[in-house]
PDB file of N, CA and C and ligand atoms in Angstrom:
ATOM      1  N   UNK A  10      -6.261 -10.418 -23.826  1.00  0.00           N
ATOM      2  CA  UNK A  10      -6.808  -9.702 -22.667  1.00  0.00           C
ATOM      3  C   UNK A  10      -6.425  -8.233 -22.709  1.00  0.00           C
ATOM      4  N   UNK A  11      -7.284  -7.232 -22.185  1.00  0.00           N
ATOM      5  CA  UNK A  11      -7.296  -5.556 -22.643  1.00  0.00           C
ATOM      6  C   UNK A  11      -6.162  -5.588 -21.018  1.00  0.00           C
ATOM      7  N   UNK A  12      -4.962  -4.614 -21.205  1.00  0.00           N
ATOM      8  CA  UNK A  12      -4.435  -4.554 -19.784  1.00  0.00           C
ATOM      9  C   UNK A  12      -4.219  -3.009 -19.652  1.00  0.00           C
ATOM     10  N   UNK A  13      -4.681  -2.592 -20.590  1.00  0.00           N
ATOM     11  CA  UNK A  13      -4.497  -0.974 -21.015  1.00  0.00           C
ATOM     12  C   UNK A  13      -5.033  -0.038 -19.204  1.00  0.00           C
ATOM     13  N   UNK A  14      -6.198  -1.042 -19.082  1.00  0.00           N
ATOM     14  CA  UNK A  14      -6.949  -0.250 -17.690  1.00  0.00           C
ATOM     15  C   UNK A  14      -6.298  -0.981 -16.433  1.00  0.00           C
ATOM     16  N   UNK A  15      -5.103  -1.535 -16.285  1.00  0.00           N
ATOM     17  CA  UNK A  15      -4.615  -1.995 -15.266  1.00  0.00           C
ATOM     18  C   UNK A  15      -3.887  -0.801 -14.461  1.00  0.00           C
ATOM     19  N   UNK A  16      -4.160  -0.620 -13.468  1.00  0.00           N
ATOM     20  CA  UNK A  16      -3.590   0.358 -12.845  1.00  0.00           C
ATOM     21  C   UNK A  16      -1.873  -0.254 -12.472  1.00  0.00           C
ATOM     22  N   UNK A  17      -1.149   0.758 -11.840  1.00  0.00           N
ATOM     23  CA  UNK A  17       0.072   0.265 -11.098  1.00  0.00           C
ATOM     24  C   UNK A  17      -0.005   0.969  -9.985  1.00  0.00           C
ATOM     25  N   UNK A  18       1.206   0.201  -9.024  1.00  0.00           N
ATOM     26  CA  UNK A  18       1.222   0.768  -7.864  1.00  0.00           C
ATOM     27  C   UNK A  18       1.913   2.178  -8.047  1.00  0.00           C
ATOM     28  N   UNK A  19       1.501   3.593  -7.358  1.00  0.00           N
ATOM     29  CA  UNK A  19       2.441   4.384  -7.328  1.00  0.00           C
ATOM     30  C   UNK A  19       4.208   4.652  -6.495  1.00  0.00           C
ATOM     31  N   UNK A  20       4.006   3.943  -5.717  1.00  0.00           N
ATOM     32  CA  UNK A  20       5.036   3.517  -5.232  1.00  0.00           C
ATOM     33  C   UNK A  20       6.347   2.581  -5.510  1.00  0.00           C
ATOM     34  N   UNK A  21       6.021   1.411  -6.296  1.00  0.00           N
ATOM     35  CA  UNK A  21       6.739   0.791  -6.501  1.00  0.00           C
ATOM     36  C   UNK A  21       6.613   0.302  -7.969  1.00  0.00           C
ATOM     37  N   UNK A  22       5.800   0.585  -8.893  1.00  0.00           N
ATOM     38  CA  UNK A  22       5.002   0.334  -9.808  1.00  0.00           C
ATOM     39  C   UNK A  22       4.833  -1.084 -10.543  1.00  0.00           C
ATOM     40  N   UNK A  23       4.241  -1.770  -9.390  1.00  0.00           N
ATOM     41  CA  UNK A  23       3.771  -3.261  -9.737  1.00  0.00           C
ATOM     42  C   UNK A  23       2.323  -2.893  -9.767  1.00  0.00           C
ATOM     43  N   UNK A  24       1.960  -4.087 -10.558  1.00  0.00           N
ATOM     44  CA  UNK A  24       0.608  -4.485 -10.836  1.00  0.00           C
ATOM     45  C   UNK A  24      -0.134  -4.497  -9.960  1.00  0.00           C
ATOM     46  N   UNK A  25      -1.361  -3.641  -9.539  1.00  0.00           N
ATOM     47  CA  UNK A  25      -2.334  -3.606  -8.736  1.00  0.00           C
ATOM     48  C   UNK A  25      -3.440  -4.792  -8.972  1.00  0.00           C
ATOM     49  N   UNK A  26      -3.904  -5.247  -8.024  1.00  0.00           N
ATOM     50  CA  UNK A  26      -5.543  -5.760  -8.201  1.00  0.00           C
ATOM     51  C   UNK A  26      -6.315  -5.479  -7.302  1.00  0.00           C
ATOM     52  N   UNK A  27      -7.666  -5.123  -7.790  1.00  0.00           N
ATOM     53  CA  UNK A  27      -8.722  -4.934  -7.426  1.00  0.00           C
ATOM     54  C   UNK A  27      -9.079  -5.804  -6.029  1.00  0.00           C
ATOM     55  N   UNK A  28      -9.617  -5.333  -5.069  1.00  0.00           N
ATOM     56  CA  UNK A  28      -9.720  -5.944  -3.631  1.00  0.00           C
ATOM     57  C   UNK A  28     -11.093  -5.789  -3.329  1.00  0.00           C
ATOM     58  N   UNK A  29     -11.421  -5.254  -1.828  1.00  0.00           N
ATOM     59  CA  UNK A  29     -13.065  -5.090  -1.641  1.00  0.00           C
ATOM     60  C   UNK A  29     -12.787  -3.307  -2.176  1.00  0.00           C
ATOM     61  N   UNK A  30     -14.471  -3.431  -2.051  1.00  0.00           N
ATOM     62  CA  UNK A  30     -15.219  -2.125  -2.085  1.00  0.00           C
ATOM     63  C   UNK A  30     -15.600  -1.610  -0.436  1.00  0.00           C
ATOM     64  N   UNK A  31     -15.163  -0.903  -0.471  1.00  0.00           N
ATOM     65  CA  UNK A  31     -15.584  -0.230   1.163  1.00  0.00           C
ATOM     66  C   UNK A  31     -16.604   1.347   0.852  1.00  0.00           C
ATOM     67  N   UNK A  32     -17.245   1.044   1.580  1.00  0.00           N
ATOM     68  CA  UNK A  32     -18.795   2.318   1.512  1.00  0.00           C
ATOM     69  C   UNK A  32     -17.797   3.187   2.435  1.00  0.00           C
ATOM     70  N   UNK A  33     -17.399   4.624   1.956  1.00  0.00           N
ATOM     71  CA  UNK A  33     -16.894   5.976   2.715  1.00  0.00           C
ATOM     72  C   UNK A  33     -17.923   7.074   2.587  1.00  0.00           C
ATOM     73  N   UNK A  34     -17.739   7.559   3.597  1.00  0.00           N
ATOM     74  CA  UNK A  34     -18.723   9.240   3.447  1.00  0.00           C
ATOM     75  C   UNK A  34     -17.641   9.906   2.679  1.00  0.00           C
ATOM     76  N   UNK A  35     -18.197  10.906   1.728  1.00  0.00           N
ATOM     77  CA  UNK A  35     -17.134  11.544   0.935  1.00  0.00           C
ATOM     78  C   UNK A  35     -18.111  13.150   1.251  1.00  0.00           C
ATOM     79  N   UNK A  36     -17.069  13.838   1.862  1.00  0.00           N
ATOM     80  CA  UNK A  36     -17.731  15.482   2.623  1.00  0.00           C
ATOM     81  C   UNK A  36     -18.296  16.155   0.912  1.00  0.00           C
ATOM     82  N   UNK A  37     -17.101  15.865   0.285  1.00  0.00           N
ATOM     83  CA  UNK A  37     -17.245  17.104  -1.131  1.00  0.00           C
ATOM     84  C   UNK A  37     -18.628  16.650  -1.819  1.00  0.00           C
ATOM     85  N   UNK A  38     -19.642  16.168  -1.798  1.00  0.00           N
ATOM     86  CA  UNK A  38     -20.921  16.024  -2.014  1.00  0.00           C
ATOM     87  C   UNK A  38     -21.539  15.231  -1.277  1.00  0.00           C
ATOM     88  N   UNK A  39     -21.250  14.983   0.238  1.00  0.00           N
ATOM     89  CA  UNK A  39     -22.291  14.779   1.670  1.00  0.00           C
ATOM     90  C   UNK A  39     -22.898  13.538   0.985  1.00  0.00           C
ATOM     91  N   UNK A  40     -21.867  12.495   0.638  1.00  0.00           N
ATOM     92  CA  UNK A  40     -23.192  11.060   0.507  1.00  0.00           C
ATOM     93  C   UNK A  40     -22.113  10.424   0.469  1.00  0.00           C
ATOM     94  N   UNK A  41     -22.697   9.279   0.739  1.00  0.00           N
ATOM     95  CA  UNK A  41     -21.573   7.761   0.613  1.00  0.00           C
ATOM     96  C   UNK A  41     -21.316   6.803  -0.047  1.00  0.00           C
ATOM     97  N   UNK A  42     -20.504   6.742  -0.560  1.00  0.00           N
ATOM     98  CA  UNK A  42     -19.560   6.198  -2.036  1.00  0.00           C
ATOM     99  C   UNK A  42     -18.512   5.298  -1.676  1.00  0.00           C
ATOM    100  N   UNK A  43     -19.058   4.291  -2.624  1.00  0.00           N
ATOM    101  CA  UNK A  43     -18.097   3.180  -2.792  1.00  0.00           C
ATOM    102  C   UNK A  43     -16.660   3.407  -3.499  1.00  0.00           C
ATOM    103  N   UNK A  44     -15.561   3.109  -2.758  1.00  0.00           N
ATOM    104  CA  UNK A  44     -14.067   2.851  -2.936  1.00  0.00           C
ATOM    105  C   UNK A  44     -14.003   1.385  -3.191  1.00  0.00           C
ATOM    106  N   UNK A  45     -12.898   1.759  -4.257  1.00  0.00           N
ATOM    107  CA  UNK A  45     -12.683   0.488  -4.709  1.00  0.00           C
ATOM    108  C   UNK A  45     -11.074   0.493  -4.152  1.00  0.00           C
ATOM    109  N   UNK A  46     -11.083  -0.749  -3.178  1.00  0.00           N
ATOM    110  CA  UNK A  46      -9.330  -0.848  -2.636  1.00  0.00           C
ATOM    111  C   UNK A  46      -8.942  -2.027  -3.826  1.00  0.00           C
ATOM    112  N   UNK A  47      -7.170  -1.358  -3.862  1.00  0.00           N
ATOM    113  CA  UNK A  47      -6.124  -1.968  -4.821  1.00  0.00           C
ATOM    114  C   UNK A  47      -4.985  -2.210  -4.063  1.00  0.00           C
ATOM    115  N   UNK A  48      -4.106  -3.510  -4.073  1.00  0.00           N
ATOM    116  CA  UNK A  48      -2.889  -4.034  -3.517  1.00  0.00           C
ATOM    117  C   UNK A  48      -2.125  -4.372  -4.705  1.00  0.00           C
ATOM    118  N   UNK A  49      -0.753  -4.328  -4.255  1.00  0.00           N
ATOM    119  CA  UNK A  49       0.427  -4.707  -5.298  1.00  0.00           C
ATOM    120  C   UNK A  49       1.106  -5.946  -4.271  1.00  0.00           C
ATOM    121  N   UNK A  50       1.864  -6.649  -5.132  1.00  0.00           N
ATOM    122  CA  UNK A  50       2.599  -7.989  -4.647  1.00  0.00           C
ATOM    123  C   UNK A  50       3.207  -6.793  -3.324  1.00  0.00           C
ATOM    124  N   UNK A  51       3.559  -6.031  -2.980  1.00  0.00           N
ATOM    125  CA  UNK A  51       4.502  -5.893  -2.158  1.00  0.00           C
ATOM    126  C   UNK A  51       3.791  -4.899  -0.981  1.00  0.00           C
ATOM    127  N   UNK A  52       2.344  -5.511  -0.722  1.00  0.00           N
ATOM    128  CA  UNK A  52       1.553  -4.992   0.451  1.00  0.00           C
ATOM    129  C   UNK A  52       1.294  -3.647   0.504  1.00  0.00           C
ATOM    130  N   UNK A  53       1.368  -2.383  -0.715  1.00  0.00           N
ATOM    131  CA  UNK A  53       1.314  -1.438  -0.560  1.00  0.00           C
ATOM    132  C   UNK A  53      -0.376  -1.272  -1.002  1.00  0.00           C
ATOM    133  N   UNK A  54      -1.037  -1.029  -0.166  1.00  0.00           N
ATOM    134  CA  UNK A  54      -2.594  -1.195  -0.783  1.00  0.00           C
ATOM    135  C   UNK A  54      -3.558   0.740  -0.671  1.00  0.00           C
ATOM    136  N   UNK A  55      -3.997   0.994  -2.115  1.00  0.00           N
ATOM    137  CA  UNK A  55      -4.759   1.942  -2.216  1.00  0.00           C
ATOM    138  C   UNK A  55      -5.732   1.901  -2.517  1.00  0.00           C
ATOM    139  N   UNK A  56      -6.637   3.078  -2.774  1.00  0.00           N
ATOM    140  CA  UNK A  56      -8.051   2.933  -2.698  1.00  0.00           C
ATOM    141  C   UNK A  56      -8.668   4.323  -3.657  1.00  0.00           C
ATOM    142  N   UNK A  57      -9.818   3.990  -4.013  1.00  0.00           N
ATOM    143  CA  UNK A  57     -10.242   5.155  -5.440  1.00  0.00           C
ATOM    144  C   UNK A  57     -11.621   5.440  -5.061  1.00  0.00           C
ATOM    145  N   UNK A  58     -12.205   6.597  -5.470  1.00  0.00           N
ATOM    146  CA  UNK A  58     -13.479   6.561  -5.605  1.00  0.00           C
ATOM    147  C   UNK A  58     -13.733   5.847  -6.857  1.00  0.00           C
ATOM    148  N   UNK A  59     -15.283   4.568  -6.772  1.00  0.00           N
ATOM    149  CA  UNK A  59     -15.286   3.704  -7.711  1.00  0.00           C
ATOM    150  C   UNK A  59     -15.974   4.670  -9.123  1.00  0.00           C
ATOM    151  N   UNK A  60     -17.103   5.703  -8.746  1.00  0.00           N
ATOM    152  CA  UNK A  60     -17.496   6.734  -9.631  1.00  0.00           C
ATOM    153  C   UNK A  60     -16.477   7.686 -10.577  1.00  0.00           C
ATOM    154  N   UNK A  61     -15.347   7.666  -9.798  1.00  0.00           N
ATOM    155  CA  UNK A  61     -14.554   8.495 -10.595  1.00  0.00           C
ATOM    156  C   UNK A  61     -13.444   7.234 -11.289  1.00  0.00           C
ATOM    157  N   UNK A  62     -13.354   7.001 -12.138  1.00  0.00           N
ATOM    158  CA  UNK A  62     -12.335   5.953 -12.812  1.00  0.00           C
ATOM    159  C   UNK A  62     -10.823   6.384 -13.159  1.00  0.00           C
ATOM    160  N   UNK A  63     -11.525   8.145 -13.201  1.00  0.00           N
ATOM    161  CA  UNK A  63     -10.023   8.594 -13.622  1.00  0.00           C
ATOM    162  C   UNK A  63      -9.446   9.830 -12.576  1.00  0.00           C
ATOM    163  N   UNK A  64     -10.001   9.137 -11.423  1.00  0.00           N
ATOM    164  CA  UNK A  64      -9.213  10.328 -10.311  1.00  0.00           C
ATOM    165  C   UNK A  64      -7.609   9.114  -9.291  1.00  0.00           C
ATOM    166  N   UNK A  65      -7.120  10.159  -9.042  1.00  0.00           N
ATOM    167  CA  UNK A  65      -6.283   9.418  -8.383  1.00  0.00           C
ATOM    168  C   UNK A  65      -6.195   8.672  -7.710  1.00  0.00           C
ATOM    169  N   UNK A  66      -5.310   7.678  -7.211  1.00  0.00           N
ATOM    170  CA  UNK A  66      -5.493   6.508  -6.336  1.00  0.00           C
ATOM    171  C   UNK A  66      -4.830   7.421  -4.797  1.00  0.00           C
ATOM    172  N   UNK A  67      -5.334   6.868  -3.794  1.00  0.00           N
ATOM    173  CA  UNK A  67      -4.959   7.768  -2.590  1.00  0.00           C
ATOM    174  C   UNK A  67      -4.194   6.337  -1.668  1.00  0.00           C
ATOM    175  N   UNK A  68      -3.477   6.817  -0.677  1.00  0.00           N
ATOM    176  CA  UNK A  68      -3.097   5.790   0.080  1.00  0.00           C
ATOM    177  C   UNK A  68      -4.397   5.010   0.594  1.00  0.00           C
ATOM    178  N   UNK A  69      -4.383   3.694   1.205  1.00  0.00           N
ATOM    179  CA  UNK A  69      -5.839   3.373   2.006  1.00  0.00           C
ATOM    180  C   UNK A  69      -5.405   3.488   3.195  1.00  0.00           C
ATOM    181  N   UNK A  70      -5.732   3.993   4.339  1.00  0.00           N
ATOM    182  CA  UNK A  70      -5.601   4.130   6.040  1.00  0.00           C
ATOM    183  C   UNK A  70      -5.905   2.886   6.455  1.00  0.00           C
ATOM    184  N   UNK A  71      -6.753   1.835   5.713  1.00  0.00           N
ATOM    185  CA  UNK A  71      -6.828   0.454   6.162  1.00  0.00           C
ATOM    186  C   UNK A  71      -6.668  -0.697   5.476  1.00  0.00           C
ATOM    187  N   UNK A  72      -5.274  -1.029   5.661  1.00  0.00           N
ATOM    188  CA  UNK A  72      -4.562  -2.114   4.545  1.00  0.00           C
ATOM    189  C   UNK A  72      -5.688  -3.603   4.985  1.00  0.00           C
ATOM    190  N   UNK A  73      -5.972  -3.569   6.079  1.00  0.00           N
ATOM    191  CA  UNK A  73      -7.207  -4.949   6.273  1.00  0.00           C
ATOM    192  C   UNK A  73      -7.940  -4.988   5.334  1.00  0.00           C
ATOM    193  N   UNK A  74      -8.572  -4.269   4.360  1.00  0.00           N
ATOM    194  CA  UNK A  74      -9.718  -4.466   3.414  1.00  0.00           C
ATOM    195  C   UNK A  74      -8.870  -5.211   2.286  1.00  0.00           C
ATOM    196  N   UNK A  75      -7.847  -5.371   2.347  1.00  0.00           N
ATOM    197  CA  UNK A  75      -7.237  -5.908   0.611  1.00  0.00           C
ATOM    198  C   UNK A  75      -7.151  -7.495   1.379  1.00  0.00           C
ATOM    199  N   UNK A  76      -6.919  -8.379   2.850  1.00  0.00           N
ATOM    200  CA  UNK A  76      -7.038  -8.967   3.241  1.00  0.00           C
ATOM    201  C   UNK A  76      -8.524 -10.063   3.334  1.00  0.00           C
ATOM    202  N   UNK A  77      -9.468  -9.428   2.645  1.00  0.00           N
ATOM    203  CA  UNK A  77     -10.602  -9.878   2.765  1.00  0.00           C
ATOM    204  C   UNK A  77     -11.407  -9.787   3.911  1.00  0.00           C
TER     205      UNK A  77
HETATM  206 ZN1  LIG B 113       3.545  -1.348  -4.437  1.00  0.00          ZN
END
């Protein structure tokens, strides 16, 4: 299995997984883009723009989306 593209948490640096996708308005080009939210075993959950693969992971303001 490739684990090369596994992200980690920045915080604690455990293994992230992939959660929902949440639709955000993003101002810096006025349209709305799918985030992809990420959780680690220890409830710290972030979130990415899914278009950008290699931009940073940001905190998520709503840990409910890694909850289903
Ligand atoms: Zn963590």
């Amino acid at each position: 299995m490739p684990t090369k593209s596994v992200p980690t948490c920045p915080q604690c640096g455990g293994p992230l997984k992939a959660g929902a996708m949440a639709l955000c308005y993003r101002e810096e080009d006025d349209r709305r883009t799918c985030r992809v939210v990420w959780g680690c075993s220890n409830q710290h959950v972030w979130w990415k723009w899914a278009d950008r693969p290699t931009a940073e992971l940001e905190l998520c303001p709503y840990p409910d989306l890694m909850n289903g």
